[in-house]
Coordinates of C-alpha atoms and ligand atoms in Angstrom, one line a residue:
X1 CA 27.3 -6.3 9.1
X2 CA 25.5 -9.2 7.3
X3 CA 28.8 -11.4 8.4
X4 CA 28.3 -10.5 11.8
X5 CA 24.9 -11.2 12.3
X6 CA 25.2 -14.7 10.3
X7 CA 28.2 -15.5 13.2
X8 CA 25.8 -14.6 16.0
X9 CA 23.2 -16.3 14.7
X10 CA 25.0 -19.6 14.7
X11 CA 26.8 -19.2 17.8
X12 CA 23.4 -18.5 19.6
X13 CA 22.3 -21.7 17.6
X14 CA 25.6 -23.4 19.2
X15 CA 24.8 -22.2 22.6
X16 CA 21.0 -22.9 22.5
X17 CA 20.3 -19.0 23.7
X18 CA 17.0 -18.6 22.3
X19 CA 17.4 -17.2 18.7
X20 CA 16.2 -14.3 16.7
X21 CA 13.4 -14.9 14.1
X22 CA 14.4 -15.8 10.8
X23 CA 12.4 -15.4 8.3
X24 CA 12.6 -17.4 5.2
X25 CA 11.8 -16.8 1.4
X26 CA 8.3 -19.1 0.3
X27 CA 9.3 -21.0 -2.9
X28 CA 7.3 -23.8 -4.6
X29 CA 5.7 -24.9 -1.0
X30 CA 8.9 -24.5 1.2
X31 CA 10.6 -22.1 3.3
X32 CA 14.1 -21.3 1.8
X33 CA 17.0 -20.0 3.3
X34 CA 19.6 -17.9 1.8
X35 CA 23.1 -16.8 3.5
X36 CA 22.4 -13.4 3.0
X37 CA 20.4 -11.9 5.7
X38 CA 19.2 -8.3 6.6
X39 CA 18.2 -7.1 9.7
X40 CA 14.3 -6.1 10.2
X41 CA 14.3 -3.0 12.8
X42 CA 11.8 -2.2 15.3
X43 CA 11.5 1.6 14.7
X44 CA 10.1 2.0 18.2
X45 CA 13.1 1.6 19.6
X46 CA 15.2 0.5 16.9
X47 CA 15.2 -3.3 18.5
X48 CA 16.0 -6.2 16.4
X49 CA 12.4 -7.8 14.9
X50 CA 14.2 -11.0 12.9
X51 CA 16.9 -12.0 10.3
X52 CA 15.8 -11.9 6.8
X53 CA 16.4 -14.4 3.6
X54 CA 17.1 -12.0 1.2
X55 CA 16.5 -14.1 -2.2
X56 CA 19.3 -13.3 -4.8
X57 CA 18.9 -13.8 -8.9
X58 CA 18.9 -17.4 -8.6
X59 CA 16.4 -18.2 -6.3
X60 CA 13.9 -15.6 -7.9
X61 CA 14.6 -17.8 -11.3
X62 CA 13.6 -20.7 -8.9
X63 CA 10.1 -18.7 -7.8
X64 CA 9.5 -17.7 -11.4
X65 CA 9.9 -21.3 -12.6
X66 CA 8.2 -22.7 -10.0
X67 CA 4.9 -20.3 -10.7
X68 CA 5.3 -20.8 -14.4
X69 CA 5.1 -24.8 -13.5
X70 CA 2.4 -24.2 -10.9
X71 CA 0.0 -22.6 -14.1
X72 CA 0.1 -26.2 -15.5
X73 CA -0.3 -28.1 -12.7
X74 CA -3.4 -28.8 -10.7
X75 CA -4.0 -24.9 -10.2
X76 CA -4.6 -24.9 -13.7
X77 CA -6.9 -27.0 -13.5
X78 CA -9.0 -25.9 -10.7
X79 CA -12.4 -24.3 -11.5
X80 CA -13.2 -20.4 -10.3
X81 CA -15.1 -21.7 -7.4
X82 CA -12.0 -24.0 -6.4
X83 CA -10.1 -21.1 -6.6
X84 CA -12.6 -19.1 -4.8
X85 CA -12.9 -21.9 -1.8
X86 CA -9.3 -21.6 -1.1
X87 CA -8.8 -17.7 -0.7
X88 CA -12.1 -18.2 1.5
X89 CA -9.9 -20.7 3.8
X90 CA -7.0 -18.1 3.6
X91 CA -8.7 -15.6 4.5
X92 CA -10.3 -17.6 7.6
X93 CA -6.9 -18.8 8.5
X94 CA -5.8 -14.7 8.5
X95 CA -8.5 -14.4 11.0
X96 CA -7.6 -17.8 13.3
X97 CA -4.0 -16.2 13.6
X98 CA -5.4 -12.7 13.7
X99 CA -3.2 -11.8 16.8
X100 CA -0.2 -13.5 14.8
X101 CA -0.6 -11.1 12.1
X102 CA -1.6 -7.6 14.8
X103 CA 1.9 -8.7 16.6
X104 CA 4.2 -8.9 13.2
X105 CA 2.9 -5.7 11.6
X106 CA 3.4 -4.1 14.9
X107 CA 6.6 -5.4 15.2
X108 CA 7.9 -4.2 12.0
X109 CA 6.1 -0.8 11.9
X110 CA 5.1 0.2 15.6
X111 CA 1.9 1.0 14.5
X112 CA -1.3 2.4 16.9
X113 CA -3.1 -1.2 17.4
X114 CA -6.7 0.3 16.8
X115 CA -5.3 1.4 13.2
X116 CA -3.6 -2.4 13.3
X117 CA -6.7 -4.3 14.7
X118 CA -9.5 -1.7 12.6
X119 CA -7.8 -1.6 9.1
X120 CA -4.8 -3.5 8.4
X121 CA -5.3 -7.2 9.1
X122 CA -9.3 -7.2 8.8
X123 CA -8.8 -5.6 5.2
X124 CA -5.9 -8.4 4.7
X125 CA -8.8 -11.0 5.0
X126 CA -12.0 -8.9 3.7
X127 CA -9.5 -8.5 0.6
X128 CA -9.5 -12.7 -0.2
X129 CA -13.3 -12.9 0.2
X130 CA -14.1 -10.2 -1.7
X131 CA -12.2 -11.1 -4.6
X132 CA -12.9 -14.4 -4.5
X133 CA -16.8 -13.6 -4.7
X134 CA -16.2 -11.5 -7.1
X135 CA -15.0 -13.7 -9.5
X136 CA -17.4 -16.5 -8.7
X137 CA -19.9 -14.0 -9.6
X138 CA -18.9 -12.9 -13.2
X139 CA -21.2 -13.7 -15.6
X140 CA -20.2 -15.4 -19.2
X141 CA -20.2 -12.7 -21.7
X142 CA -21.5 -13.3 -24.9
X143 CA -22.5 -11.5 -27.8
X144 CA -24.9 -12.7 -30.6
X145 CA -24.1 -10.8 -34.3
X146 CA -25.9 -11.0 -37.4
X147 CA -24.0 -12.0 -40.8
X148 CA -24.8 -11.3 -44.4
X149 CA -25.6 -14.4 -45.0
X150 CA -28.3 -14.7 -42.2
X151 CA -27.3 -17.5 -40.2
X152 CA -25.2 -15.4 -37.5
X153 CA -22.6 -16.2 -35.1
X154 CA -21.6 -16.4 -31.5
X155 CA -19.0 -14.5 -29.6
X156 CA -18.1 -15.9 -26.7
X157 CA -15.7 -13.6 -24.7
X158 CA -13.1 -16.0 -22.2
X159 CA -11.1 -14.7 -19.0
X160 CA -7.9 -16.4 -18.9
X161 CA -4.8 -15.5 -16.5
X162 CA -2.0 -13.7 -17.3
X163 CA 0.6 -16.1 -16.0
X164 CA 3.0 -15.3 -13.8
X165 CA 2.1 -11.7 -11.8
X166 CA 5.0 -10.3 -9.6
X167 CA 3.3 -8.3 -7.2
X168 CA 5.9 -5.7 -5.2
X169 CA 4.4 -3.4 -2.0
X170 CA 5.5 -0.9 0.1
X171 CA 5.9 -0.4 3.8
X172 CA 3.2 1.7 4.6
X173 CA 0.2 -0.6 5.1
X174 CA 1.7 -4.1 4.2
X175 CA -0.6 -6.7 4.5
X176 CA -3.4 -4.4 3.5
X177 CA -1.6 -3.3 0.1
X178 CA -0.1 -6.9 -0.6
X179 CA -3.4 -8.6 -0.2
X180 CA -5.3 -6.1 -2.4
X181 CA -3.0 -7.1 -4.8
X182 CA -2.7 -11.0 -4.6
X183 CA -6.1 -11.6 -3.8
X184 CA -7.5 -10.9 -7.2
X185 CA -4.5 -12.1 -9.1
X186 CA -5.0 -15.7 -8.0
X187 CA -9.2 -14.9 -7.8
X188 CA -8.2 -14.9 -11.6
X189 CA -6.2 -17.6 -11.8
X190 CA -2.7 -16.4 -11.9
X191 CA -0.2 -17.4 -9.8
X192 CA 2.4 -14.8 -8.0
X193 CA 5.8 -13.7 -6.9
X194 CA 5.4 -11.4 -4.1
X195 CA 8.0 -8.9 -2.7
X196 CA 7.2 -7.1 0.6
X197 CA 9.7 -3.8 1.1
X198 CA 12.2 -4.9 3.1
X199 CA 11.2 -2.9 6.2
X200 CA 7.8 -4.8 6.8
X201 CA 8.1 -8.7 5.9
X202 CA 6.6 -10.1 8.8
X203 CA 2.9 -10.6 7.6
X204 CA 4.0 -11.7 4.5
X205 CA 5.8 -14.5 5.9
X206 CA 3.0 -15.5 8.1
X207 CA 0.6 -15.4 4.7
X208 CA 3.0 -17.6 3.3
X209 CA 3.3 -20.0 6.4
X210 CA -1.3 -19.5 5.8
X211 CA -1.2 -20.2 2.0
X212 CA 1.4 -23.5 3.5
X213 CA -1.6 -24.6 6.1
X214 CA -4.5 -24.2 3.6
X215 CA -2.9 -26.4 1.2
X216 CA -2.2 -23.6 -1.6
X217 CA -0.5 -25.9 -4.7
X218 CA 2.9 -25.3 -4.5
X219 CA 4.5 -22.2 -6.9
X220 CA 1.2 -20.7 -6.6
X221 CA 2.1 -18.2 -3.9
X222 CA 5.7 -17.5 -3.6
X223 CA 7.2 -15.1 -1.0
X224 CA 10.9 -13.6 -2.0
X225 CA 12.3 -11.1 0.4
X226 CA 14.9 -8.4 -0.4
X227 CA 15.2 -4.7 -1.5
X228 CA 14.7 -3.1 -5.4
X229 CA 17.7 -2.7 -7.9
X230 CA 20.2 -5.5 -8.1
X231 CA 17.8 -7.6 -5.3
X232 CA 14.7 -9.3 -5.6
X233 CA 12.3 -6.2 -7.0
X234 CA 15.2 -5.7 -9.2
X235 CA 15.5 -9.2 -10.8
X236 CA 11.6 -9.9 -10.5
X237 CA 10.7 -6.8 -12.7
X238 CA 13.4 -7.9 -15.5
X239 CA 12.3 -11.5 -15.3
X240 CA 11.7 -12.7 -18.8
X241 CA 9.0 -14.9 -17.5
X242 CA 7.4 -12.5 -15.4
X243 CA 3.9 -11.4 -17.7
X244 CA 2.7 -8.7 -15.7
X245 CA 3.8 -6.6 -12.8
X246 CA 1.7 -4.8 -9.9
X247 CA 3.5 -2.3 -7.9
X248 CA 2.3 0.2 -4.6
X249 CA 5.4 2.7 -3.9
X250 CA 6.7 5.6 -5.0
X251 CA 6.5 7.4 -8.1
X252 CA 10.5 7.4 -9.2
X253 CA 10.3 3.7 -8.1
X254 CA 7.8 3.5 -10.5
X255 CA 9.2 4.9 -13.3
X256 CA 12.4 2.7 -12.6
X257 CA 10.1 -0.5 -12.6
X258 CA 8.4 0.6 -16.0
X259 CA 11.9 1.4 -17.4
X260 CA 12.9 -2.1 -16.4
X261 CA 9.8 -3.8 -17.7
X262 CA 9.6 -1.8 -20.9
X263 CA 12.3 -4.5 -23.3
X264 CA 8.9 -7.0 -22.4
X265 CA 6.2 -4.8 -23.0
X266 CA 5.1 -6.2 -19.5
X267 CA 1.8 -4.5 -18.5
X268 CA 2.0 -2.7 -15.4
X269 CA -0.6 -1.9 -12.7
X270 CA 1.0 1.2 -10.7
X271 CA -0.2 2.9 -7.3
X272 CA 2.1 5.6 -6.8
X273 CA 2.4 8.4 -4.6
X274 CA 0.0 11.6 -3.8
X275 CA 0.3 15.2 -2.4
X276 CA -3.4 15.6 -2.0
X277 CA -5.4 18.0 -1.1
X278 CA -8.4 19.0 1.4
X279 CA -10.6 21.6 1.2
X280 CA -12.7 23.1 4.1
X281 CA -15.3 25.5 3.1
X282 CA -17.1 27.7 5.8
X283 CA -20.1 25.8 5.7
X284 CA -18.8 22.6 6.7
X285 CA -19.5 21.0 10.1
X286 CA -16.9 22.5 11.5
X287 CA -15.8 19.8 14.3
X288 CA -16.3 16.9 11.6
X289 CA -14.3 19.3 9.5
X290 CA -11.6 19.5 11.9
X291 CA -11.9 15.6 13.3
X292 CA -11.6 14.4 9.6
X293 CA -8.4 16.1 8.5
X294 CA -7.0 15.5 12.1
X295 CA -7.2 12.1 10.6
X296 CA -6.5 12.6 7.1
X297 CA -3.0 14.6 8.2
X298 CA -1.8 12.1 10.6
X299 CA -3.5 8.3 10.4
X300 CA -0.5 6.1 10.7
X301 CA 1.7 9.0 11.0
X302 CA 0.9 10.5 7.9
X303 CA 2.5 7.1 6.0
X304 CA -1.3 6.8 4.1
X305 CA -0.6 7.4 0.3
X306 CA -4.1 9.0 0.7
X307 CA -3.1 11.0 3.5
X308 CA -3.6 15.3 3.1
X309 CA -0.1 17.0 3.0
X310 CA -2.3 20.6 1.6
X311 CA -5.2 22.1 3.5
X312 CA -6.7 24.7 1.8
X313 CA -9.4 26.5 4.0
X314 CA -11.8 29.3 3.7
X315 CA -10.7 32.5 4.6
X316 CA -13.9 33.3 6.7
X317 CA -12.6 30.7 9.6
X318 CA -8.9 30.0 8.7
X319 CA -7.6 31.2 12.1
X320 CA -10.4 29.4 13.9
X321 CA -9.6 25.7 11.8
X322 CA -5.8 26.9 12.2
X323 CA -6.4 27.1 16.2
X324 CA -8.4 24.0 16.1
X325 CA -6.5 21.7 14.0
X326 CA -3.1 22.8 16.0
X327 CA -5.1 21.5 19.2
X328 CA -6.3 18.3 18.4
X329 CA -2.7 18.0 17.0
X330 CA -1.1 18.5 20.3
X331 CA -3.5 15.8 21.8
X332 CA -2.8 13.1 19.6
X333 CA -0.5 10.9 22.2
X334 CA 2.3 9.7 20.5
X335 CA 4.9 6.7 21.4
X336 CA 4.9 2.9 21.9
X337 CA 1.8 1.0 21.2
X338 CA 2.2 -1.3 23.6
X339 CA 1.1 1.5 25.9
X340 CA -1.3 2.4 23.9
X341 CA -0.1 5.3 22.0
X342 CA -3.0 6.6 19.1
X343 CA 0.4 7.5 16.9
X344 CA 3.3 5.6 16.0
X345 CA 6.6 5.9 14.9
X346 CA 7.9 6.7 11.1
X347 CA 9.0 3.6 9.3
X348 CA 12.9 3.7 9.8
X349 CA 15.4 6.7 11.0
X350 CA 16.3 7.0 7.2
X351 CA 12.6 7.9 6.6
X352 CA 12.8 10.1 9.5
X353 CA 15.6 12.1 7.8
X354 CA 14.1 12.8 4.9
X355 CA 10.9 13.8 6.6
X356 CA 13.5 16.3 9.2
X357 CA 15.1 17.4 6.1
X358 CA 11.4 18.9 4.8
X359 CA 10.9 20.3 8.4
X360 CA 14.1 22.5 7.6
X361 CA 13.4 23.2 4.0
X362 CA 10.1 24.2 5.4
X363 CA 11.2 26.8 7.7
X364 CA 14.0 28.2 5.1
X365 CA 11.0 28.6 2.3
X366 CA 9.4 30.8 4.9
X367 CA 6.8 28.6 6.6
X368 CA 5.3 29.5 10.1
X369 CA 5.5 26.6 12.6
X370 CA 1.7 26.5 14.1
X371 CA 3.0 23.4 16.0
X372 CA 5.3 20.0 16.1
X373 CA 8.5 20.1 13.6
X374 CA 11.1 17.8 15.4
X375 CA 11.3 14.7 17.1
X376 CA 9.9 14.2 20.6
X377 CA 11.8 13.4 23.4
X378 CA 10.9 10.2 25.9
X379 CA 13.5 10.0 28.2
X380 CA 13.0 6.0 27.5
X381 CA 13.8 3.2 24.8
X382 CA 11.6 4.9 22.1
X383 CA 14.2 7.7 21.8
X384 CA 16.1 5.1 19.7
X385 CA 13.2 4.5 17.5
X386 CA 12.2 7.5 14.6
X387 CA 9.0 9.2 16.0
X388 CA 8.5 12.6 15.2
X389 CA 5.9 15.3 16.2
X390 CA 2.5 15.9 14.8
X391 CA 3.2 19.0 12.7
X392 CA 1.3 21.9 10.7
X393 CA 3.0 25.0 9.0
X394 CA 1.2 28.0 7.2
X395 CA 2.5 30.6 5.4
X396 CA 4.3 28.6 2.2
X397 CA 3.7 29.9 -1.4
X398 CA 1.9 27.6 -3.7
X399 CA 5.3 27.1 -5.5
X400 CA 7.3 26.3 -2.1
X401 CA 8.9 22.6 -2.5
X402 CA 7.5 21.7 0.8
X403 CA 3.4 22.1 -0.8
X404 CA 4.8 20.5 -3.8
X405 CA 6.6 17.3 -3.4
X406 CA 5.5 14.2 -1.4
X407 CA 6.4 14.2 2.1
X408 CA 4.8 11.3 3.7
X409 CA 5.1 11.9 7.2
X410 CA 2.4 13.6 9.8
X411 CA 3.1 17.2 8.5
X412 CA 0.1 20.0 6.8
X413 CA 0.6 22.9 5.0
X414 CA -2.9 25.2 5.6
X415 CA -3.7 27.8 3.6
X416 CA -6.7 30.4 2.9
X417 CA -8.5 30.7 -0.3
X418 CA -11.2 33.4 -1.0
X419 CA -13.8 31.5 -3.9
X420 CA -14.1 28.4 -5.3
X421 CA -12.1 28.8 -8.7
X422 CA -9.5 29.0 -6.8
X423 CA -9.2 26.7 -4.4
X424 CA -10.1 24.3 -7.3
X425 CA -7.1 25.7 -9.3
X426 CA -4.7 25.4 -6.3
X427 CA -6.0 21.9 -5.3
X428 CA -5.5 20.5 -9.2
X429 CA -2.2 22.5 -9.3
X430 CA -0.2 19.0 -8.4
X431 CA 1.9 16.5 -11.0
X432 CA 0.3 14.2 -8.3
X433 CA -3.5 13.1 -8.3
X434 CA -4.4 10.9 -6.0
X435 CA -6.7 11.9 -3.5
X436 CA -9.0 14.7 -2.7
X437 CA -11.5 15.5 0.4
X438 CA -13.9 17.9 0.2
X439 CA -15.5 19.8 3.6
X440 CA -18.8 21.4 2.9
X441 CA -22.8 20.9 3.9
X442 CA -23.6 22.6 -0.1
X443 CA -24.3 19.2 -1.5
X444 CA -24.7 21.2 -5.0
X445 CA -20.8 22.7 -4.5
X446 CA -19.5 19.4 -3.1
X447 CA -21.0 17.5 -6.2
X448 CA -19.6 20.8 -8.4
X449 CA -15.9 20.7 -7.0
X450 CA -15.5 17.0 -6.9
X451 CA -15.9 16.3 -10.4
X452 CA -13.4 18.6 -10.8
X453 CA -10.8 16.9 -9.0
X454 CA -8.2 15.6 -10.9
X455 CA -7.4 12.8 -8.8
X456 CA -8.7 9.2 -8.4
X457 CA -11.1 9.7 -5.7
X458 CA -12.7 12.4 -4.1
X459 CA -14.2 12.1 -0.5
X460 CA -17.3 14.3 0.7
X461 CA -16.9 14.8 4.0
X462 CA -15.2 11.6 4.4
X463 CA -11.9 10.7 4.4
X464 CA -10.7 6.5 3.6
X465 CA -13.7 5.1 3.1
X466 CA -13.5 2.4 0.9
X467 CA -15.9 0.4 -0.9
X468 CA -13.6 -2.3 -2.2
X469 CA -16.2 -2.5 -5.7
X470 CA -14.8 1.0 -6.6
X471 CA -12.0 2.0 -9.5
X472 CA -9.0 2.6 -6.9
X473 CA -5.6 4.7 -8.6
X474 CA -4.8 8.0 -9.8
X475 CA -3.9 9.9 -12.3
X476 CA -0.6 12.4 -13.4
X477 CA 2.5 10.9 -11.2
X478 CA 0.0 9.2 -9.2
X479 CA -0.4 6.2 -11.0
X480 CA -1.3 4.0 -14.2
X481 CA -4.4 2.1 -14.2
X482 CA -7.4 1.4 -11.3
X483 CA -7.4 -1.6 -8.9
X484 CA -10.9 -2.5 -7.2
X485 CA -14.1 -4.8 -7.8
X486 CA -14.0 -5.8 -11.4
X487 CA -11.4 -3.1 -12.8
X488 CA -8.4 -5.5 -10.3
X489 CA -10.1 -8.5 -12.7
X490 CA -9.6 -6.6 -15.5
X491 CA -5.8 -6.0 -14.7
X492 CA -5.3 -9.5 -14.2
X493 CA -7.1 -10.7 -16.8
X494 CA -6.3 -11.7 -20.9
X495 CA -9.7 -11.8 -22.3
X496 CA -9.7 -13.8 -25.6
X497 CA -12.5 -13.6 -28.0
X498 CA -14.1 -16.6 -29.5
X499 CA -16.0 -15.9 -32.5
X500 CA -18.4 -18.7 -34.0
X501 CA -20.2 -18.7 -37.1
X502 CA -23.1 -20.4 -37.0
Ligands
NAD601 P1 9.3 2.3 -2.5 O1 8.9 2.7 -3.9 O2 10.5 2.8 -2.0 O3 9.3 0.8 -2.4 C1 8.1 0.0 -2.7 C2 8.6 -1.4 -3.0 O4 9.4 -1.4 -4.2 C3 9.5 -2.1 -2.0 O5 9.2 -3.4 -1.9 C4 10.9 -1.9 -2.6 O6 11.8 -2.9 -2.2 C5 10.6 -2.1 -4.1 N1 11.6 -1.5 -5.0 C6 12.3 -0.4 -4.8 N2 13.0 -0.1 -5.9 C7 12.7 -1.1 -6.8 C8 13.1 -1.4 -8.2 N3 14.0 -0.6 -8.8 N4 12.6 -2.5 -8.8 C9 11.8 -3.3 -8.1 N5 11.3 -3.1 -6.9 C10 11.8 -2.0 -6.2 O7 8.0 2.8 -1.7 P2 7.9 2.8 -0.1 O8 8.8 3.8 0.5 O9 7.9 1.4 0.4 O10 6.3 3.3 0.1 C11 6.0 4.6 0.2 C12 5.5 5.2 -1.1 O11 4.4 4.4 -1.6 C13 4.9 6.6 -1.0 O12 5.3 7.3 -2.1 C14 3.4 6.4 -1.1 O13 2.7 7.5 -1.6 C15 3.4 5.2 -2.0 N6 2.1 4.5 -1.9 C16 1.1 4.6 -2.8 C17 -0.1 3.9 -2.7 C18 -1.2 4.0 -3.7 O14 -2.1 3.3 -3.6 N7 -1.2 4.9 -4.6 C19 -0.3 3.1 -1.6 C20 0.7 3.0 -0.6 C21 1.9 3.7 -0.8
6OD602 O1 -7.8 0.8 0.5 C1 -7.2 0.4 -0.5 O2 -7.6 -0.5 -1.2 C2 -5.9 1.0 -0.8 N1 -5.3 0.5 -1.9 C3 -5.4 1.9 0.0 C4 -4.1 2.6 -0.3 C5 -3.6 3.3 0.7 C6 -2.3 4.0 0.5 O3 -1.4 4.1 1.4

């Protein structure tokens, strides 16, 4: 397959047919080839997007080298607001090429454009500033102790980089995720390896082509494209000169990666996956109730680690939020979003099998179809893509694999609960704990139930909205360690101690 496309690639060179993209690994300040390509699929209609460079061992020892050089060099030497001026010009060169950047992560994941325009690429750019104000804006910390013999001393408490920070990201929002990620590694100094997944890494390689234009020193930022084991997130996780890694996917990736990292102790910053929960009481608002887990079930088709997967809903006006839910569902206009669809497709067709594969386990476990459960049928080019329907089931025991494990398409379970103990004890009954949002106009409950949460963040009538100076993570399968304002400084970070005696 590979062989094939490298032939047609030169003979359209040859013939001077207009080429498909390729895009190139970003290694010490230039765009390297490799001769082993992969092909980056449109999964609207399964189109070719571009070639990719997939980096093997060698040229990952070449990013890691040139990062390690780059800490020396005259990135080493810049000052935090140096640093800081520099992800400010990144981030106004994200905006200058803002329709660059909506195009490529269209291209590679077919998303809605308001979720495109609205969230991904403005967060990619709100994600240097803020970091880099952040860090301007830490204050020296130290700490004056008194000694026996009266004359004291002085602790003065320094922020140094870690080094080299291999930063790996999924597919689902990928210049968001990356972004959140790189920006406060080099806010702190480091410098990075970054691997996109393989399915999205067109707005990686347009940051790299921005770090290129803002005159990032070279090996600061280096791009390496490929897949996990025995590829790039494979050899960058094993890396002996890799000191920390960061990494958004899924759980048993992440366990992999810590495995992997574990001969060098490498610290580890881990976003991971979610089965979270909603809860609608019978005194919410009910049509905020209802908007809000419309968009909590199936923003960017459900492909949000922070997305709901179990409704739990008061018995009192279950039927009525079933009704509802199933017909704002059934509005939701899904296809290509060049003409204008609100919903996308899922990621690839392999993603849509496994998603399929839960709409039949579903079914077998006992679950009612309220509505959706196969894929839809356009009678046009997006039949080759991997769209599926909007869907909700009721019915599933708490122990059904469907409510348990991690689904990660636009799919609900909703069921009723009778009191609050309960629905809390259902809710926490998860190895995940991500998310949580919480439906209800009892402030005292809201406040009552949300502490008990054992998740990472818990929305009050709210779902995804972020306040980029929070802790960010979760807890169980859902992740090690919290991203966000300082707690992403802290990450990337080595804090050493200076103690003088006066
Ligand atoms: P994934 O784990 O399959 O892949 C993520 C990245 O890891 C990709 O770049 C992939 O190439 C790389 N990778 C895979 N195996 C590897 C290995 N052994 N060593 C090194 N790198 C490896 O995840 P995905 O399918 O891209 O993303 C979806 C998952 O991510 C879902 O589970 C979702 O919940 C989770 N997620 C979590 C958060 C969060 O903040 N908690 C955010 C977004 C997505
Ligand atoms: O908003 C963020 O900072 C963040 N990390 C979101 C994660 C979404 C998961 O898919």
């Amino acid at each position: 397959m590979i062989s094939v496309t490298f032939f047609l690639w030169n003979w359209k060179m040859e013939q001077n047919v207009p080429s498909t993209k390729i895009l190139k690994n970003y290694i010490d300040g230039q765009f390297v080839k490799s001769e082993m390509l992969f092909d980056d699929i449109s999964p609207v209609d399964g189109s070719l997007v571009a070639h990719v460079c997939e980096a093997d061992k060698n040229l990952v020892d070449q990013a890691v080298q040139s990062a390690k050089k780059a800490l020396d060099g005259e990135w080493g030497e810049f000052s935090v607001d140096e640093r800081c001026q520099i992800l400010h010009k990144v981030a106004d060169e994200i905006e200058r090429r803002f329709d660059d950047f909506v195009a490529a992560e269209i291209a590679d994941t077919g998303k809605a454009y308001a979720q495109v325009k609205n969230i991904d690429i403005p967060r990619g750019a709100a994600n240097f500033r803020f970091f880099a104000d952040l860090a301007q804006n830490q204050d020296d910390k130290t700490f004056e102790m008194t000694t026996a013999d009266g004359r004291g001393a002085t602790n003065q408490i320094i922020y140094k980089p870690m080094g080299v920070v291999a930063v790996i990201s999924p597919w689902n929002l990928p210049l968001l995720l990356m972004t959140w990620k790189v920006a406060p590694a080099l806010a702190s100094g480091n410098t990075v390896i970054v691997k996109p997944s393989e399915e999205t890494p067109s707005t990686a390689t347009l940051l790299a082509e921005v770090m290129d234009t803002v005159g990032m020193p070279n090996g600061v930022f280096n791009l390496l494209h490929g897949f996990g084991p025995n590829s790039a997130g494979g050899y960058m996780v094993e890396h002996p000169d890799v000191n920390a890694i960061t990494f958004t996917g899924e759980s048993s990736t992440g366990k992999a990666i810590m495995k992997n990292a574990a001969d060098n102790l490498k610290p580890v910053s881990f976003e991971l996956g979610g089965k979270n929960a909603a809860i609608v009481f019978a005194d919410a608002d009910f049509d905020k109730a209802v908007a809000g887990t419309v968009r909590s079930v199936f923003s960017n088709c459900g492909q949000v680690c922070l997305c709901s997967e179990r409704v739990y809903v008061e018995r009192s006006i279950f039927d009525k939020f079933v009704t509802a839910l199933k017909e704002k569902a059934e509005t939701i206009k899904i296809g290509n979003p060049e003409e204008g669809a609100d919903m996308g497709p899922l990621i690839s067709k392999e993603h849509r099998e496994k998603v399929l594969s839960y709409f039949s386990l579903a079914l077998n476990e006992g679950a009612t179809l309220i509505t959706g459960g196969k894929p839809p049928v356009f009678g046009n080019e997006c039949d080759n893509g991997s769209f599926i329907e909007p869907t909700i089931w009721t019915g599933l025991s708490e122990n059904a694999r469907c409510v348990k494990e991690e689904i990660f398409g636009p799919v609900c379970h909703i069921s009723p609960f009778d009191n609050v103990e309960e629905v809390i004890g259902k809710a926490n009954d998860s190895d995940y704990g991500l998310a949580a949002a919480i439906w209800t106009t009892d402030m005292d409950k809201a406040n009552r139930v949300a502490r008990r949460m054992e998740v990472g963040i818990c929305w009050v009538n709210d779902w995804f909205l972020r306040d980029l100076r929070t802790p960010f993570g979760g807890v169980k399968l859902s992740g090690i360690g919290r991203e966000g304002g300082i707690h992403s400084l802290e990450f990337y970070s080595e804090p050493l101690t200076i103690c003088v005696k006066h």
